[in-house]
Short mmCIF file of C-alpha atoms and ligand atoms in Angstrom, two decimals:
data_model
loop_
_atom_site.label_atom_id
_atom_site.label_comp_id
_atom_site.label_asym_id
_atom_site.label_seq_id
_atom_site.Cartn_x
_atom_site.Cartn_y
_atom_site.Cartn_z
CA MET V 21 28.45 14.94 -20.72
CA PRO V 22 24.43 16.12 -20.17
CA GLU V 23 21.92 16.14 -22.97
CA SER V 24 19.45 19.43 -22.63
CA SER V 25 16.76 19.54 -25.36
CA GLU V 26 15.64 22.66 -23.27
CA VAL V 27 15.73 25.62 -25.55
CA GLN V 28 15.71 29.20 -24.27
CA ARG V 29 14.66 31.53 -26.67
CA GLY V 30 16.63 34.36 -27.39
CA LEU V 31 19.46 32.95 -24.79
CA GLN V 32 17.16 34.67 -22.10
CA ASP V 33 18.64 34.01 -18.49
CA VAL V 34 21.43 31.62 -19.87
CA VAL V 35 24.84 32.55 -17.69
CA ALA V 36 27.13 32.47 -20.77
CA LEU V 37 29.98 33.47 -19.05
CA GLU V 38 31.95 35.15 -15.87
CA SER V 39 32.66 38.95 -15.92
CA ARG V 40 33.85 41.39 -13.50
CA ILE V 41 32.81 44.19 -15.97
CA CYS V 42 29.07 45.46 -15.39
CA PHE V 43 26.37 44.14 -13.46
CA ILE V 44 22.76 45.11 -13.71
CA ASP V 45 20.30 44.34 -10.96
CA GLY V 46 16.78 43.86 -13.36
CA LYS V 47 14.68 43.86 -10.19
CA GLN V 48 16.01 46.70 -8.12
CA GLY V 49 16.73 48.71 -11.32
CA ARG V 50 20.95 49.22 -10.43
CA LEU V 51 23.47 49.20 -12.90
CA ILE V 52 27.12 49.18 -11.81
CA TYR V 53 30.55 49.26 -13.95
CA GLN V 54 33.84 47.80 -12.15
CA GLY V 55 31.83 48.14 -8.52
CA TYR V 56 30.33 51.74 -8.96
CA ASP V 57 27.05 52.69 -9.03
CA ILE V 58 26.12 54.21 -12.27
CA ARG V 59 24.31 56.95 -10.40
CA ASP V 60 27.20 57.99 -9.01
CA LEU V 61 29.55 57.91 -11.63
CA ALA V 62 26.64 60.17 -13.76
CA ALA V 63 26.75 62.73 -11.23
CA TYR V 64 30.86 62.85 -10.72
CA SER V 65 32.91 61.24 -13.46
CA THR V 66 33.37 61.80 -16.90
CA PHE V 67 33.34 59.55 -19.75
CA GLU V 68 37.04 59.52 -20.01
CA GLU V 69 37.09 58.38 -16.73
CA VAL V 70 34.46 55.42 -16.87
CA ALA V 71 36.58 54.17 -20.72
CA PHE V 72 39.43 53.87 -18.49
CA LEU V 73 37.52 52.21 -15.29
CA LEU V 74 36.04 50.02 -18.18
CA TRP V 75 39.22 48.49 -19.30
CA ASN V 76 41.51 48.62 -16.17
CA GLY V 77 39.40 47.42 -13.75
CA ARG V 78 39.66 50.60 -11.48
CA LEU V 79 39.45 54.25 -11.34
CA PRO V 80 42.49 56.23 -12.49
CA ARG V 81 44.90 58.25 -10.78
CA ALA V 82 45.30 62.17 -11.37
CA THR V 83 47.90 61.56 -13.59
CA GLU V 84 46.52 58.19 -15.09
CA LEU V 85 43.57 60.31 -16.22
CA THR V 86 45.45 63.06 -17.79
CA ASP V 87 47.78 60.77 -19.64
CA LEU V 88 44.56 59.01 -21.48
CA THR V 89 42.45 62.05 -21.99
CA HIS V 90 45.79 63.50 -23.65
CA ARG V 91 46.37 59.93 -26.06
CA LEU V 92 42.48 60.01 -26.80
CA GLY V 93 43.05 63.98 -28.14
CA ALA V 94 45.86 62.87 -29.96
CA ARG V 95 44.55 59.83 -31.65
CA ARG V 96 41.57 61.83 -33.30
CA GLU V 97 42.82 62.28 -36.79
CA LEU V 98 41.76 59.59 -39.23
CA PRO V 99 44.76 57.64 -41.28
CA ALA V 100 44.49 59.65 -44.71
CA ALA V 101 43.22 56.33 -46.68
CA LEU V 102 40.76 56.00 -44.45
CA GLY V 103 39.57 59.34 -44.87
CA ASP V 104 39.69 59.08 -48.50
CA GLU V 105 37.60 55.84 -48.52
CA ILE V 106 34.52 57.42 -45.96
CA ASP V 107 34.34 59.78 -48.71
CA ARG V 108 33.90 57.45 -51.46
CA LEU V 109 31.16 55.98 -49.23
CA PRO V 110 27.43 56.81 -50.76
CA ALA V 111 26.29 60.40 -49.35
CA ASP V 112 22.80 58.67 -48.99
CA ALA V 113 24.05 55.76 -46.91
CA HIS V 114 22.66 55.70 -43.19
CA PRO V 115 25.46 56.66 -40.41
CA MET V 116 25.69 53.19 -38.81
CA ASP V 117 26.33 51.61 -41.97
CA VAL V 118 29.34 53.42 -42.68
CA LEU V 119 30.79 53.46 -39.38
CA ARG V 120 30.63 50.09 -39.82
CA SER V 121 33.15 49.59 -42.59
CA ALA V 122 35.18 52.20 -41.70
CA VAL V 123 35.90 50.29 -38.37
CA SER V 124 36.42 47.03 -40.60
CA SER V 125 38.83 49.18 -43.34
CA PHE V 126 40.55 50.62 -39.83
CA ALA V 127 41.99 47.02 -39.76
CA THR V 128 43.58 47.26 -42.86
CA VAL V 129 45.05 50.74 -42.71
CA GLU V 130 46.55 50.43 -39.15
CA PRO V 131 46.77 46.43 -38.51
CA ALA V 132 49.18 47.08 -35.64
CA GLU V 133 46.35 48.01 -33.49
CA THR V 134 44.60 44.74 -34.09
CA LYS V 135 46.43 42.30 -32.01
CA PRO V 136 44.32 39.41 -30.82
CA ASP V 137 45.73 39.92 -26.91
CA ALA V 138 45.70 42.13 -23.70
CA SER V 139 47.82 44.87 -25.40
CA ALA V 140 44.71 45.62 -27.84
CA ILE V 141 43.78 48.46 -25.37
CA ALA V 142 45.47 50.48 -27.72
CA GLY V 143 43.20 49.63 -30.07
CA ALA V 144 40.49 50.47 -27.78
CA GLU V 145 41.28 53.73 -27.14
CA ARG V 146 42.46 54.28 -30.91
CA LEU V 147 38.79 53.64 -31.94
CA THR V 148 37.52 55.47 -28.68
CA ALA V 149 39.52 58.50 -30.51
CA ALA V 150 38.55 58.30 -33.54
CA ILE V 151 34.89 56.90 -34.26
CA PRO V 152 33.96 61.05 -33.59
CA THR V 153 35.69 61.83 -36.15
CA ILE V 154 34.70 58.87 -38.66
CA LEU V 155 31.16 59.95 -37.93
CA GLY V 156 31.73 63.57 -38.63
CA ARG V 157 33.48 63.19 -42.01
CA PHE V 158 30.65 61.47 -43.40
CA HIS V 159 28.30 63.60 -41.47
CA ARG V 160 30.20 66.83 -43.12
CA ARG V 161 30.93 65.41 -46.53
CA ARG V 162 27.33 64.63 -47.35
CA ARG V 163 26.12 68.10 -46.25
CA GLY V 164 28.96 69.58 -48.38
CA MET V 165 30.57 70.85 -45.72
CA PRO V 166 34.53 71.08 -45.33
CA VAL V 167 36.44 68.26 -43.62
CA LEU V 168 37.30 69.73 -39.76
CA LYS V 169 40.78 69.48 -38.06
CA PRO V 170 40.31 67.59 -34.89
CA ARG V 171 40.78 69.12 -31.82
CA PRO V 172 43.01 67.44 -29.47
CA GLU V 173 42.43 69.52 -26.58
CA MET V 174 38.77 68.98 -26.19
CA SER V 175 37.31 66.22 -23.91
CA ALA V 176 35.63 63.62 -25.54
CA ALA V 177 31.91 65.01 -25.18
CA ALA V 178 32.81 68.20 -26.55
CA TYR V 179 34.79 66.68 -29.33
CA LEU V 180 31.63 64.46 -30.45
CA VAL V 181 29.59 67.56 -30.65
CA TYR V 182 32.10 69.79 -32.59
CA ALA V 183 32.90 67.20 -34.94
CA LEU V 184 29.48 66.44 -35.85
CA LEU V 185 28.16 70.30 -35.87
CA ASP V 186 31.48 72.80 -35.87
CA ARG V 187 30.36 74.58 -32.41
CA GLN V 188 31.70 74.18 -28.97
CA PRO V 189 29.26 73.44 -27.14
CA THR V 190 27.82 75.17 -23.86
CA ASP V 191 28.84 73.66 -20.50
CA LEU V 192 25.53 72.51 -19.54
CA GLU V 193 25.81 70.59 -23.30
CA THR V 194 29.11 69.28 -22.75
CA ARG V 195 28.00 67.79 -19.64
CA ALA V 196 24.59 66.23 -20.88
CA VAL V 197 26.45 64.80 -24.03
CA ASP V 198 29.12 63.69 -20.84
CA VAL V 199 26.14 62.22 -19.14
CA ALA V 200 24.94 60.16 -22.21
CA LEU V 201 28.50 58.79 -23.09
CA ILE V 202 28.61 57.52 -19.53
CA LEU V 203 25.17 55.83 -19.50
CA HIS V 204 25.67 54.21 -22.58
CA ALA V 205 29.55 52.96 -22.19
CA ASP V 206 28.43 49.24 -21.26
CA HIS V 207 25.73 47.14 -19.99
CA GLU V 208 27.00 43.07 -19.10
CA LEU V 209 25.95 40.87 -22.10
CA ASN V 210 23.76 43.11 -24.47
CA ALA V 211 23.11 41.88 -27.74
CA SER V 212 26.02 44.01 -29.30
CA THR V 213 28.94 43.44 -26.92
CA PHE V 214 27.67 39.12 -26.78
CA SER V 215 28.68 39.63 -30.51
CA ALA V 216 31.34 41.30 -30.14
CA ARG V 217 32.79 38.48 -27.44
CA VAL V 218 31.53 36.07 -29.83
CA THR V 219 34.14 37.25 -32.34
CA ALA V 220 36.86 37.45 -29.98
CA SER V 221 36.60 34.43 -28.57
CA THR V 222 37.91 32.76 -32.18
CA LEU V 223 40.72 34.87 -31.49
CA SER V 224 39.70 37.15 -34.02
CA ASP V 225 41.13 40.95 -33.40
CA LEU V 226 39.25 43.99 -31.84
CA TYR V 227 38.64 45.82 -34.86
CA SER V 228 36.50 42.39 -36.14
CA ALA V 229 35.11 42.08 -32.87
CA VAL V 230 33.91 45.90 -32.84
CA THR V 231 32.52 45.72 -36.49
CA SER V 232 30.29 42.60 -35.10
CA ALA V 233 29.23 44.87 -32.44
CA VAL V 234 28.46 47.81 -34.42
CA GLY V 235 25.95 45.71 -36.84
CA THR V 236 24.42 44.01 -33.89
CA LEU V 237 23.71 47.64 -32.42
CA LYS V 238 22.14 48.81 -35.21
CA GLY V 239 18.74 46.61 -35.01
CA PRO V 240 15.82 48.56 -33.80
CA LEU V 241 15.43 46.06 -31.14
CA HIS V 242 18.59 47.35 -29.99
CA GLY V 243 20.54 50.63 -30.17
CA GLY V 244 18.33 51.51 -33.46
CA ALA V 245 15.53 52.19 -31.26
CA ASN V 246 16.64 55.56 -30.14
CA GLU V 247 16.27 56.80 -33.72
CA ARG V 248 12.83 55.27 -34.08
CA VAL V 249 11.67 56.97 -30.84
CA ASN V 250 11.45 60.44 -32.66
CA ALA V 251 9.75 59.09 -35.46
CA LEU V 252 7.26 57.87 -32.85
CA LEU V 253 7.25 61.31 -31.42
CA ASN V 254 6.83 62.78 -34.83
CA GLU V 255 3.42 60.68 -35.44
CA ILE V 256 2.28 61.70 -31.86
CA GLY V 257 2.75 65.33 -32.18
CA THR V 258 0.70 66.72 -29.60
CA PRO V 259 0.11 65.09 -26.11
CA GLU V 260 -3.22 64.87 -26.76
CA ARG V 261 -2.79 62.21 -29.41
CA THR V 262 -1.00 59.79 -27.40
CA THR V 263 -3.28 57.21 -26.21
CA GLU V 264 -4.76 57.21 -29.76
CA VAL V 265 -1.64 56.22 -31.47
CA VAL V 266 -0.12 54.38 -28.87
CA ARG V 267 -3.55 52.07 -28.64
CA ALA V 268 -3.61 52.01 -32.52
CA LYS V 269 -0.11 50.45 -32.33
CA LEU V 270 -0.53 48.02 -29.36
CA ALA V 271 -3.42 46.66 -31.21
CA ARG V 272 -1.24 46.25 -34.57
CA LYS V 273 1.14 44.27 -32.09
CA GLU V 274 3.79 46.97 -32.83
CA ARG V 275 6.62 47.29 -30.88
CA LEU V 276 7.25 50.96 -28.43
CA MET V 277 10.18 51.86 -29.25
CA GLY V 278 12.23 53.00 -25.90
CA PHE V 279 9.76 50.59 -23.59
CA GLY V 280 10.60 47.66 -22.31
CA HIS V 281 13.96 45.65 -21.17
CA ARG V 282 15.16 42.13 -20.99
CA VAL V 283 16.79 42.21 -18.30
CA TYR V 284 15.23 45.50 -16.47
CA LYS V 285 11.72 44.27 -14.28
CA VAL V 286 11.46 47.94 -13.14
CA GLU V 287 12.81 51.48 -14.65
CA ASP V 288 16.20 51.44 -16.62
CA PRO V 289 18.00 53.39 -14.34
CA ARG V 290 19.59 54.92 -17.14
CA ALA V 291 16.36 56.27 -18.10
CA THR V 292 15.47 57.69 -14.69
CA ILE V 293 18.92 59.92 -15.50
CA LEU V 294 18.41 60.89 -18.98
CA ARG V 295 15.07 62.14 -18.15
CA GLU V 296 16.33 64.72 -16.01
CA TRP V 297 18.52 65.85 -18.62
CA SER V 298 16.07 66.32 -21.04
CA ARG V 299 14.36 68.33 -19.07
CA ARG V 300 17.44 70.66 -17.96
CA LEU V 301 18.79 71.00 -21.66
CA GLY V 302 14.71 71.40 -22.56
CA GLU V 303 14.35 74.32 -19.71
CA ALA V 304 17.76 75.82 -20.84
CA LYS V 305 16.68 76.15 -24.58
CA GLY V 306 13.33 76.89 -23.56
CA ASP V 307 11.77 74.09 -25.41
CA LEU V 308 10.16 71.34 -23.45
CA HIS V 309 8.17 69.99 -25.99
CA TYR V 310 10.25 66.61 -26.18
CA TYR V 311 10.02 66.57 -22.44
CA VAL V 312 6.29 66.87 -21.89
CA LEU V 313 5.67 64.70 -25.17
CA LEU V 314 8.00 61.97 -23.72
CA ARG V 315 6.32 62.05 -20.33
CA GLU V 316 2.82 61.61 -21.59
CA LEU V 317 4.01 58.90 -23.37
CA GLU V 318 5.53 57.11 -20.54
CA LYS V 319 2.34 57.57 -18.53
CA VAL V 320 0.31 56.41 -21.43
CA VAL V 321 2.32 53.18 -22.30
CA PHE V 322 2.40 52.19 -18.84
CA GLN V 323 -1.29 52.45 -18.08
CA GLU V 324 -2.07 50.69 -21.64
CA LYS V 325 1.02 47.90 -21.44
CA GLY V 326 2.52 47.92 -17.81
CA LEU V 327 6.37 48.92 -19.77
CA TYR V 328 8.72 50.76 -18.29
CA PRO V 329 11.05 53.45 -20.27
CA ASN V 330 14.48 52.33 -21.36
CA LEU V 331 17.67 54.01 -21.85
CA ASP V 332 16.68 54.67 -25.71
CA LEU V 333 13.16 56.54 -25.13
CA TYR V 334 15.10 60.06 -23.22
CA SER V 335 18.77 59.46 -25.50
CA GLY V 336 17.36 60.84 -28.40
CA SER V 337 15.79 64.20 -27.07
CA VAL V 338 19.05 65.03 -25.69
CA TYR V 339 20.92 64.98 -29.01
CA ALA V 340 17.66 66.39 -30.52
CA LEU V 341 17.91 69.59 -28.35
CA LEU V 342 21.41 70.05 -29.44
CA GLY V 343 20.37 69.92 -33.02
CA ILE V 344 21.91 66.51 -34.13
CA PRO V 345 20.06 64.91 -36.84
CA THR V 346 18.24 61.65 -36.30
CA ASP V 347 20.21 59.16 -38.17
CA LEU V 348 23.21 59.88 -35.87
CA PHE V 349 21.22 58.41 -32.48
CA THR V 350 22.69 55.15 -32.92
CA PRO V 351 26.13 56.03 -34.01
CA ILE V 352 26.78 58.30 -31.05
CA PHE V 353 25.42 55.20 -29.07
CA ALA V 354 28.51 53.48 -30.32
CA ALA V 355 30.83 56.16 -29.93
CA SER V 356 30.35 55.18 -26.40
CA ARG V 357 29.55 51.50 -26.16
CA VAL V 358 33.17 51.12 -28.21
CA SER V 359 34.59 51.54 -24.92
CA GLY V 360 32.68 48.82 -23.03
CA TRP V 361 33.00 46.57 -26.20
CA SER V 362 36.54 46.93 -26.06
CA ALA V 363 36.32 46.17 -22.26
CA HIS V 364 34.97 43.02 -23.18
CA VAL V 365 37.25 42.11 -26.25
CA LEU V 366 39.94 42.43 -23.56
CA GLU V 367 38.25 40.35 -20.86
CA GLU V 368 37.56 37.49 -23.54
CA TYR V 369 40.98 37.24 -24.21
CA GLN V 370 42.40 37.14 -21.11
CA ASP V 371 39.90 34.21 -20.26
CA LEU V 372 39.75 33.07 -23.79
CA ARG V 373 36.90 29.83 -25.09
CA LEU V 374 35.21 29.50 -28.24
CA ILE V 375 32.18 30.65 -27.74
CA ARG V 376 29.76 28.21 -29.84
CA PRO V 377 26.42 27.24 -28.94
CA THR V 378 24.35 24.30 -29.71
CA ALA V 379 20.84 24.03 -31.09
CA LYS V 380 18.52 21.52 -31.29
CA TYR V 381 17.74 20.34 -34.43
CA ILE V 382 14.27 20.14 -35.68
CA GLY V 383 14.54 19.47 -39.12
CA ALA V 384 14.43 16.27 -41.07
CA VAL V 385 16.71 13.37 -41.45
CA ASP V 386 17.85 10.39 -43.77
CA LEU V 387 16.09 12.25 -46.91
CA LYS V 388 16.99 10.70 -50.12
CA TYR V 389 18.97 12.72 -52.31
CA VAL V 390 17.11 13.15 -55.66
CA PRO V 391 19.32 14.14 -58.60
CA ILE V 392 18.27 17.48 -60.24
CA ALA V 393 16.53 16.09 -63.54
CA GLN V 394 14.71 13.54 -61.23
CA ARG V 395 12.92 16.26 -59.22
CA SER V 396 9.00 17.58 -59.93
N1 LIG S 10 6.24 47.66 -27.19
C1 LIG S 10 4.95 46.88 -27.24
N2 LIG S 10 5.31 45.68 -26.70
C2 LIG S 10 6.54 45.03 -26.12
C3 LIG S 10 7.48 45.94 -25.96
C4 LIG S 10 7.35 47.16 -26.54
N3 LIG S 10 8.18 48.07 -26.38
N4 LIG S 10 8.60 45.45 -25.03
C5 LIG S 10 8.39 43.93 -25.07
N5 LIG S 10 6.60 43.88 -24.99
C6 LIG S 10 5.77 42.61 -24.76
C7 LIG S 10 5.87 41.54 -26.06
O1 LIG S 10 5.14 42.24 -27.01
C8 LIG S 10 5.61 40.68 -25.28
O2 LIG S 10 4.24 40.72 -25.21
P1 LIG S 10 2.99 39.61 -25.09
O3 LIG S 10 3.89 38.27 -23.84
O4 LIG S 10 1.51 39.83 -24.95
O5 LIG S 10 3.08 38.91 -26.49
C9 LIG S 10 6.07 40.42 -23.95
O6 LIG S 10 6.24 41.96 -23.92
C10 LIG S 10 7.53 40.18 -23.72
O7 LIG S 10 8.17 40.48 -24.74
P2 LIG S 10 9.20 40.22 -25.34
O8 LIG S 10 9.94 39.91 -26.48
O9 LIG S 10 9.83 38.51 -25.07
O10 LIG S 10 10.34 40.33 -24.35
P3 LIG S 10 12.06 40.71 -24.65
O11 LIG S 10 12.97 40.72 -23.38
O12 LIG S 10 12.44 39.91 -25.56
O13 LIG S 10 12.46 42.24 -25.23
C11 LIG S 10 13.06 43.89 -26.14
C12 LIG S 10 13.00 43.18 -24.55
C13 LIG S 10 13.75 43.39 -27.43
C14 LIG S 10 13.88 45.34 -25.49
C15 LIG S 10 11.57 44.45 -26.13
O14 LIG S 10 11.38 45.40 -24.96
C16 LIG S 10 11.52 45.79 -27.59
O15 LIG S 10 11.50 45.24 -28.33
N6 LIG S 10 11.47 46.92 -27.22
C17 LIG S 10 11.23 47.99 -27.98
C18 LIG S 10 12.53 48.37 -28.58
C19 LIG S 10 13.38 48.92 -27.49
O16 LIG S 10 13.30 49.92 -27.08
N7 LIG S 10 14.90 48.61 -27.65
C20 LIG S 10 16.13 49.23 -26.48
C21 LIG S 10 16.39 48.36 -25.75
S1 LIG S 10 17.41 49.00 -24.86
C22 LIG S 10 18.80 48.82 -25.62
O17 LIG S 10 19.22 48.14 -26.08
C23 LIG S 10 19.88 49.93 -25.23
#
């Protein structure tokens, strides 16, 4: 067996497995889901169609898409026990913590959905259908608002807005959210997907894998960045202050949220698409505040550090323009990425090999055990 002492910190550039789901060309700035360019999917597809594509490896026929859309609509209601459990969580909890707990609890109230085999696709549909309801249930309770009945006839994008805000979004808003969901649906072996696959590779169930993934997505270097972008914009305030704030942050060696990427060496193609949606929504609402600030920020960060924007830079501006609170931005990311996580879990079950890398040991050996009473 080959012995390698070379450590790839952060597993950078390590090829860990084969996958047919998603391809990133970091040099050309291309992103492909199951063979289809993200730019085409964002222009012509819907989140439901993309979920089908990720789970089945091909685009659906018309009847298949209608069937999936109906099933997703019909499966939005939460089991009563899960709703009660969400209501018992502290109202000041972060919605990502609530989501992680709720996904974990789901397995205890609907264990039949959690089988660790290819039939887990039913569980994938159940989680994808129910996550907006979980988020809406918690968000509305913390604001003292009544529980809403799920609306099975709405598209996934419209229902997400409805579940949170109790209003029917406009066509433009619905399409903006739909595109955001499409763009967030998968991204190869990103940290949260990798953690989902590690969990699945032990033959654990889908809900355990998604619980791992939600916890991983929460971190500010991953999905949690979109919330921090808003904090950065608030700190900058006006475009004239951008250079000063960016320089001060870089001098303190702070990370600029929404910039840089492990794989893309050019602009993240998802940022290119969302930038345009941020502008369109801002124009429609007569509020280009975010767009103008973000454009200036991009310019200054490139000048000062040569970094390109990633997906998280523009997503928050789209949600904020709809009136969605900042701490729901990362949970919305999860509401989409659950489709990709579960596609990867299904793929893992089909070609299972325990994921268990090794570490280069740099600690001591052969220390003599000293009984506690004799330790100084
Ligand atoms: N702000 C400031 N400096 C940065 C940033 C950033 N956003 N990103 C990278 N750098 C710098 C690092 O400080 C380092 O500089 P140095 O060589 O002068 O020390 C260099 O670029 C390389 O950075 P690494 O951390 O080694 O690169 P890595 O591939 O691990 O970084 C990451 C990827 C974690 C995404 C990084 O770019 C980052 O922290 N970005 C901010 C958080 C963010 O936006 N995350 C969302 C990512 S996309 C997603 O999850 C959907």
